[in-house]
Amino acid sequence: MRPTMKNIVILISGRGSNMQAVVEAAIPGARIAAVLSNRPDAAGLAWAAEQGIPTAALNHRDYPDRAAFDQAMMQLIDGYAPDLVLLAGFMRILTSEFCARYAGRLINIHPSLLPAFPGLHTHQRALDEGCRVAGCTIHFVTAELDNGPIIAQGVVPVLDGDNADALAARVLAVEHRLLPQAVADFVAGRLHIEGKRVRNQRPAAAAEPLLA
Ligand code: GRF
């Protein structure tokens, strides 16, 4: 018997390199149902379309407020019957209605070691604070910004002479490794939310090296 495929809808706002990493991973049991954006000119949309993936954009500037945009986005997303909505560089703050609708099947990647540095400019802020390590976090999304149960984190060193761009590039390489793995874990049903914590049934998950 063929296992049922899980539909993944990926939301992006720009380059889409994390989305690309997930697509190229060709995760067993996962179908990339659509790549959607709030920016019609997002470079990642063109790349996804070239791969034959359905794409669409809703320009947030066409909507009177955040609630109206999120309503329209939910309608668009729901047309693809998503099992997972993946925020991969989607630069929008979401309404609580949006978060509630996809609770337990909404995952975000954030370029810091949460709970440190939620929000924007994470790499510069890590440098300004003199952090010796930085990294990324993949987490389930709740209504509170960048604060949901953590699925995975990747750590990189901060090197002498780093600027925000150099640090961002080092972190991004880890994002590209970690995100497809987290999606594969979700698709395989290995992730279990237990309060604030996520239990991962993949045996190697607990023993993964922290420093990349
Ligand atoms: C990534 O660093 C992601 O963590 C952050 O924005 C960046 C998006 O990059 N939210 P890309 O669009 O995936 O290339």
mmCIF file of C-alpha atoms and ligand atoms in Angstrom:
data_model
loop_
_atom_site.group_PDB
_atom_site.id
_atom_site.type_symbol
_atom_site.label_atom_id
_atom_site.label_comp_id
_atom_site.label_asym_id
_atom_site.label_seq_id
_atom_site.Cartn_x
_atom_site.Cartn_y
_atom_site.Cartn_z
ATOM 1 C CA MET A 1 0.000 0.000 0.000
ATOM 2 C CA ARG A 2 1.329 3.446 -0.880
ATOM 3 C CA PRO A 3 1.640 5.743 2.085
ATOM 4 C CA THR A 4 -0.386 8.944 1.756
ATOM 5 C CA MET A 5 1.581 12.028 0.818
ATOM 6 C CA LYS A 6 1.609 15.032 3.119
ATOM 7 C CA ASN A 7 0.898 18.369 1.468
ATOM 8 C CA ILE A 8 3.349 21.106 2.325
ATOM 9 C CA VAL A 9 2.626 24.754 1.595
ATOM 10 C CA ILE A 10 5.737 26.936 1.856
ATOM 11 C CA LEU A 11 5.511 30.681 2.482
ATOM 12 C CA ILE A 12 8.404 32.932 1.498
ATOM 13 C CA SER A 13 9.090 36.641 1.142
ATOM 14 C CA GLY A 14 12.321 36.770 -0.840
ATOM 15 C CA ARG A 15 15.236 34.685 -1.994
ATOM 16 C CA GLY A 16 13.770 31.393 -0.854
ATOM 17 C CA SER A 17 16.992 29.478 -0.297
ATOM 18 C CA ASN A 18 15.481 27.563 2.634
ATOM 19 C CA MET A 19 12.460 26.659 0.516
ATOM 20 C CA GLN A 20 14.889 25.499 -2.178
ATOM 21 C CA ALA A 21 16.707 23.299 0.332
ATOM 22 C CA VAL A 22 13.422 21.641 1.319
ATOM 23 C CA VAL A 23 12.358 21.106 -2.300
ATOM 24 C CA GLU A 24 15.750 19.682 -3.283
ATOM 25 C CA ALA A 25 15.741 17.306 -0.318
ATOM 26 C CA ALA A 26 12.868 15.416 -2.016
ATOM 27 C CA ILE A 27 11.553 14.276 1.361
ATOM 28 C CA PRO A 28 9.825 10.889 1.196
ATOM 29 C CA GLY A 29 6.090 11.200 1.835
ATOM 30 C CA ALA A 30 6.077 14.956 1.210
ATOM 31 C CA ARG A 31 4.551 16.812 -1.688
ATOM 32 C CA ILE A 32 5.329 20.509 -2.091
ATOM 33 C CA ALA A 33 1.762 21.580 -2.840
ATOM 34 C CA ALA A 34 2.542 25.274 -3.368
ATOM 35 C CA VAL A 35 5.015 28.069 -2.725
ATOM 36 C CA LEU A 36 3.255 31.304 -1.784
ATOM 37 C CA SER A 37 4.498 34.802 -1.068
ATOM 38 C CA ASN A 38 3.399 38.196 0.151
ATOM 39 C CA ARG A 39 5.762 39.700 -2.442
ATOM 40 C CA PRO A 40 4.982 39.079 -6.117
ATOM 41 C CA ASP A 41 8.645 39.788 -6.986
ATOM 42 C CA ALA A 42 10.099 37.255 -4.523
ATOM 43 C CA ALA A 43 12.981 35.541 -6.317
ATOM 44 C CA GLY A 44 12.063 32.196 -4.800
ATOM 45 C CA LEU A 45 8.680 32.192 -6.557
ATOM 46 C CA ALA A 46 10.318 32.176 -9.990
ATOM 47 C CA TRP A 47 12.627 29.345 -8.955
ATOM 48 C CA ALA A 48 9.716 27.266 -7.621
ATOM 49 C CA ALA A 49 7.668 27.870 -10.769
ATOM 50 C CA GLU A 50 10.605 26.632 -12.857
ATOM 51 C CA GLN A 51 10.477 23.385 -10.882
ATOM 52 C CA GLY A 52 6.807 22.992 -11.813
ATOM 53 C CA ILE A 53 5.545 23.814 -8.326
ATOM 54 C CA PRO A 54 2.303 25.826 -8.139
ATOM 55 C CA THR A 55 3.036 29.376 -6.987
ATOM 56 C CA ALA A 56 0.953 32.407 -6.086
ATOM 57 C CA ALA A 57 1.462 35.782 -4.465
ATOM 58 C CA LEU A 58 -0.831 38.031 -2.486
ATOM 59 C CA ASN A 59 0.639 41.481 -2.100
ATOM 60 C CA HIS A 60 0.044 42.530 1.513
ATOM 61 C CA ARG A 61 -0.092 46.156 0.324
ATOM 62 C CA ASP A 62 -3.380 45.380 -1.435
ATOM 63 C CA TYR A 63 -5.131 44.718 1.880
ATOM 64 C CA PRO A 64 -6.418 47.308 4.356
ATOM 65 C CA ASP A 65 -4.954 45.601 7.405
ATOM 66 C CA ARG A 66 -3.155 42.564 8.737
ATOM 67 C CA ALA A 67 -6.378 40.678 9.508
ATOM 68 C CA ALA A 68 -7.681 41.091 5.944
ATOM 69 C CA PHE A 69 -4.391 39.924 4.450
ATOM 70 C CA ASP A 70 -4.206 36.902 6.741
ATOM 71 C CA GLN A 71 -7.805 35.958 5.904
ATOM 72 C CA ALA A 72 -7.007 36.021 2.196
ATOM 73 C CA MET A 73 -3.787 34.096 2.736
ATOM 74 C CA MET A 74 -5.616 31.425 4.769
ATOM 75 C CA GLN A 75 -8.137 31.003 1.979
ATOM 76 C CA LEU A 76 -5.354 30.612 -0.566
ATOM 77 C CA ILE A 77 -3.440 28.166 1.649
ATOM 78 C CA ASP A 78 -6.518 26.075 2.410
ATOM 79 C CA GLY A 79 -7.060 25.511 -1.310
ATOM 80 C CA TYR A 80 -3.976 23.277 -1.160
ATOM 81 C CA ALA A 81 -5.246 21.173 1.772
ATOM 82 C CA PRO A 82 -2.029 21.611 3.758
ATOM 83 C CA ASP A 83 -0.780 19.102 6.286
ATOM 84 C CA LEU A 84 2.079 21.502 7.017
ATOM 85 C CA VAL A 85 2.458 25.238 6.484
ATOM 86 C CA LEU A 86 6.136 26.082 6.454
ATOM 87 C CA LEU A 87 7.320 29.650 7.024
ATOM 88 C CA ALA A 88 10.687 29.781 5.277
ATOM 89 C CA GLY A 89 11.756 33.407 5.347
ATOM 90 C CA PHE A 90 8.170 34.694 5.451
ATOM 91 C CA MET A 91 8.656 38.198 6.814
ATOM 92 C CA ARG A 92 5.195 38.895 8.191
ATOM 93 C CA ILE A 93 3.837 39.015 11.708
ATOM 94 C CA LEU A 94 0.850 36.688 11.805
ATOM 95 C CA THR A 95 -2.522 37.258 13.438
ATOM 96 C CA SER A 96 -3.577 34.956 16.252
ATOM 97 C CA GLU A 97 -6.357 33.653 13.957
ATOM 98 C CA PHE A 98 -3.751 32.510 11.450
ATOM 99 C CA CYS A 99 -1.646 30.835 14.157
ATOM 100 C CA ALA A 100 -4.692 29.128 15.665
ATOM 101 C CA ARG A 101 -5.923 27.819 12.323
ATOM 102 C CA TYR A 102 -2.682 25.950 11.642
ATOM 103 C CA ALA A 103 -1.751 25.121 15.232
ATOM 104 C CA GLY A 104 0.477 22.060 15.348
ATOM 105 C CA ARG A 105 1.122 22.176 11.589
ATOM 106 C CA LEU A 106 2.800 25.598 11.318
ATOM 107 C CA ILE A 107 6.601 25.653 11.428
ATOM 108 C CA ASN A 108 9.006 28.603 11.205
ATOM 109 C CA ILE A 109 12.743 28.970 10.789
ATOM 110 C CA HIS A 110 14.342 31.862 12.655
ATOM 111 C CA PRO A 111 17.987 32.937 12.358
ATOM 112 C CA SER A 112 18.898 33.076 16.039
ATOM 113 C CA LEU A 113 19.134 30.775 19.018
ATOM 114 C CA LEU A 114 15.717 31.499 20.467
ATOM 115 C CA PRO A 115 14.644 32.712 22.938
ATOM 116 C CA ALA A 116 17.556 35.087 22.259
ATOM 117 C CA PHE A 117 16.939 37.679 19.564
ATOM 118 C CA PRO A 118 13.372 37.267 18.363
ATOM 119 C CA GLY A 119 12.421 39.696 15.575
ATOM 120 C CA LEU A 120 14.745 41.294 13.036
ATOM 121 C CA HIS A 121 18.478 41.995 12.621
ATOM 122 C CA THR A 122 19.395 38.936 14.657
ATOM 123 C CA HIS A 123 22.989 38.622 13.454
ATOM 124 C CA GLN A 124 23.928 42.237 14.122
ATOM 125 C CA ARG A 125 22.301 42.019 17.551
ATOM 126 C CA ALA A 126 24.253 38.848 18.374
ATOM 127 C CA LEU A 127 27.474 40.617 17.359
ATOM 128 C CA ASP A 128 26.569 43.736 19.351
ATOM 129 C CA GLU A 129 26.015 41.594 22.433
ATOM 130 C CA GLY A 130 29.397 39.942 22.037
ATOM 131 C CA CYS A 131 27.920 36.447 21.664
ATOM 132 C CA ARG A 132 30.514 33.728 21.019
ATOM 133 C CA VAL A 133 27.985 31.433 19.344
ATOM 134 C CA ALA A 134 24.986 32.097 17.115
ATOM 135 C CA GLY A 135 22.624 29.902 15.153
ATOM 136 C CA CYS A 136 19.114 29.165 14.032
ATOM 137 C CA THR A 137 15.944 27.724 15.488
ATOM 138 C CA ILE A 138 13.143 25.724 13.910
ATOM 139 C CA HIS A 139 9.974 25.878 15.942
ATOM 140 C CA PHE A 140 6.251 25.366 15.908
ATOM 141 C CA VAL A 141 4.493 28.707 15.650
ATOM 142 C CA THR A 142 2.248 30.084 18.350
ATOM 143 C CA ALA A 143 0.630 33.520 18.494
ATOM 144 C CA GLU A 144 3.613 34.940 20.387
ATOM 145 C CA LEU A 145 6.322 36.109 17.965
ATOM 146 C CA ASP A 146 9.245 33.664 17.570
ATOM 147 C CA ASN A 147 8.215 31.761 20.659
ATOM 148 C CA GLY A 148 6.824 28.287 20.008
ATOM 149 C CA PRO A 149 7.963 24.770 20.935
ATOM 150 C CA ILE A 150 11.490 24.273 19.589
ATOM 151 C CA ILE A 151 12.049 21.430 17.122
ATOM 152 C CA ALA A 152 15.743 21.905 16.365
ATOM 153 C CA GLN A 153 18.591 24.355 16.783
ATOM 154 C CA GLY A 154 21.903 24.656 14.988
ATOM 155 C CA VAL A 155 24.886 26.437 16.476
ATOM 156 C CA VAL A 156 27.833 28.135 14.778
ATOM 157 C CA PRO A 157 30.789 29.962 16.292
ATOM 158 C CA VAL A 158 31.077 33.727 16.091
ATOM 159 C CA LEU A 159 34.559 34.423 14.728
ATOM 160 C CA ASP A 160 36.788 37.409 15.324
ATOM 161 C CA GLY A 161 36.270 39.911 12.525
ATOM 162 C CA ASP A 162 32.741 38.683 11.708
ATOM 163 C CA ASN A 163 30.247 41.156 10.381
ATOM 164 C CA ALA A 164 26.515 40.501 10.104
ATOM 165 C CA ASP A 165 26.798 39.225 6.522
ATOM 166 C CA ALA A 166 29.562 36.751 7.315
ATOM 167 C CA LEU A 167 27.687 35.453 10.335
ATOM 168 C CA ALA A 168 24.409 35.249 8.389
ATOM 169 C CA ALA A 169 26.079 33.143 5.688
ATOM 170 C CA ARG A 170 27.508 30.734 8.295
ATOM 171 C CA VAL A 171 24.111 30.373 9.963
ATOM 172 C CA LEU A 172 22.303 30.001 6.630
ATOM 173 C CA ALA A 173 24.372 26.946 5.709
ATOM 174 C CA VAL A 174 23.137 25.312 8.908
ATOM 175 C CA GLU A 175 19.545 26.389 8.214
ATOM 176 C CA HIS A 176 19.722 24.566 4.885
ATOM 177 C CA ARG A 177 20.750 21.334 6.631
ATOM 178 C CA LEU A 178 18.398 21.561 9.575
ATOM 179 C CA LEU A 179 15.142 22.583 7.891
ATOM 180 C CA PRO A 180 14.744 19.612 5.508
ATOM 181 C CA GLN A 181 15.503 17.272 8.421
ATOM 182 C CA ALA A 182 12.856 18.939 10.606
ATOM 183 C CA VAL A 183 10.309 18.743 7.795
ATOM 184 C CA ALA A 184 11.167 15.068 7.260
ATOM 185 C CA ASP A 185 10.668 14.449 10.977
ATOM 186 C CA PHE A 186 7.287 16.181 10.876
ATOM 187 C CA VAL A 187 6.143 14.342 7.759
ATOM 188 C CA ALA A 188 7.131 11.006 9.281
ATOM 189 C CA GLY A 189 5.089 11.803 12.402
ATOM 190 C CA ARG A 190 8.139 11.804 14.662
ATOM 191 C CA LEU A 191 7.501 15.201 16.295
ATOM 192 C CA HIS A 192 5.314 15.346 19.389
ATOM 193 C CA ILE A 193 4.528 18.635 21.123
ATOM 194 C CA GLU A 194 4.518 18.190 24.889
ATOM 195 C CA GLY A 195 3.800 21.577 26.413
ATOM 196 C CA LYS A 196 6.717 23.827 25.567
ATOM 197 C CA ARG A 197 8.904 20.921 24.455
ATOM 198 C CA VAL A 198 9.022 18.836 21.324
ATOM 199 C CA ARG A 199 9.882 15.153 21.545
ATOM 200 C CA ASN A 200 11.528 13.820 18.392
ATOM 201 C CA GLN A 201 11.278 10.065 17.914
ATOM 202 C CA ARG A 202 14.159 9.980 15.428
ATOM 203 C CA PRO A 203 16.796 8.110 17.448
ATOM 204 C CA ALA A 204 19.723 10.279 16.293
ATOM 205 C CA ALA A 205 17.910 13.567 17.004
ATOM 206 C CA ALA A 206 18.892 13.771 20.660
ATOM 207 C CA ALA A 207 22.525 13.028 19.939
ATOM 208 C CA GLU A 208 23.111 15.450 17.058
ATOM 209 C CA PRO A 209 26.262 17.564 17.329
ATOM 210 C CA LEU A 210 25.472 21.087 18.432
ATOM 211 C CA LEU A 211 28.336 22.870 16.772
ATOM 212 C CA ALA A 212 28.212 23.068 13.003
HETATM 213 C C1 GRF B 1 16.691 33.067 6.678
HETATM 214 O O1 GRF B 1 17.834 33.406 7.398
HETATM 215 C C2 GRF B 1 15.551 32.776 7.606
HETATM 216 O O2 GRF B 1 15.947 32.141 8.771
HETATM 217 C C3 GRF B 1 15.062 34.167 7.915
HETATM 218 O O3 GRF B 1 15.180 34.882 6.716
HETATM 219 C C4 GRF B 1 16.160 34.281 5.898
HETATM 220 C C5 GRF B 1 15.470 33.869 4.637
HETATM 221 O O4 GRF B 1 16.351 33.378 3.681
HETATM 222 N N1 GRF B 1 13.744 34.134 8.483
HETATM 223 P P1 GRF B 1 15.797 32.572 2.427
HETATM 224 O O5 GRF B 1 14.662 33.408 1.817
HETATM 225 O O6 GRF B 1 15.324 31.247 2.901
HETATM 226 O O7 GRF B 1 16.957 32.486 1.487
#
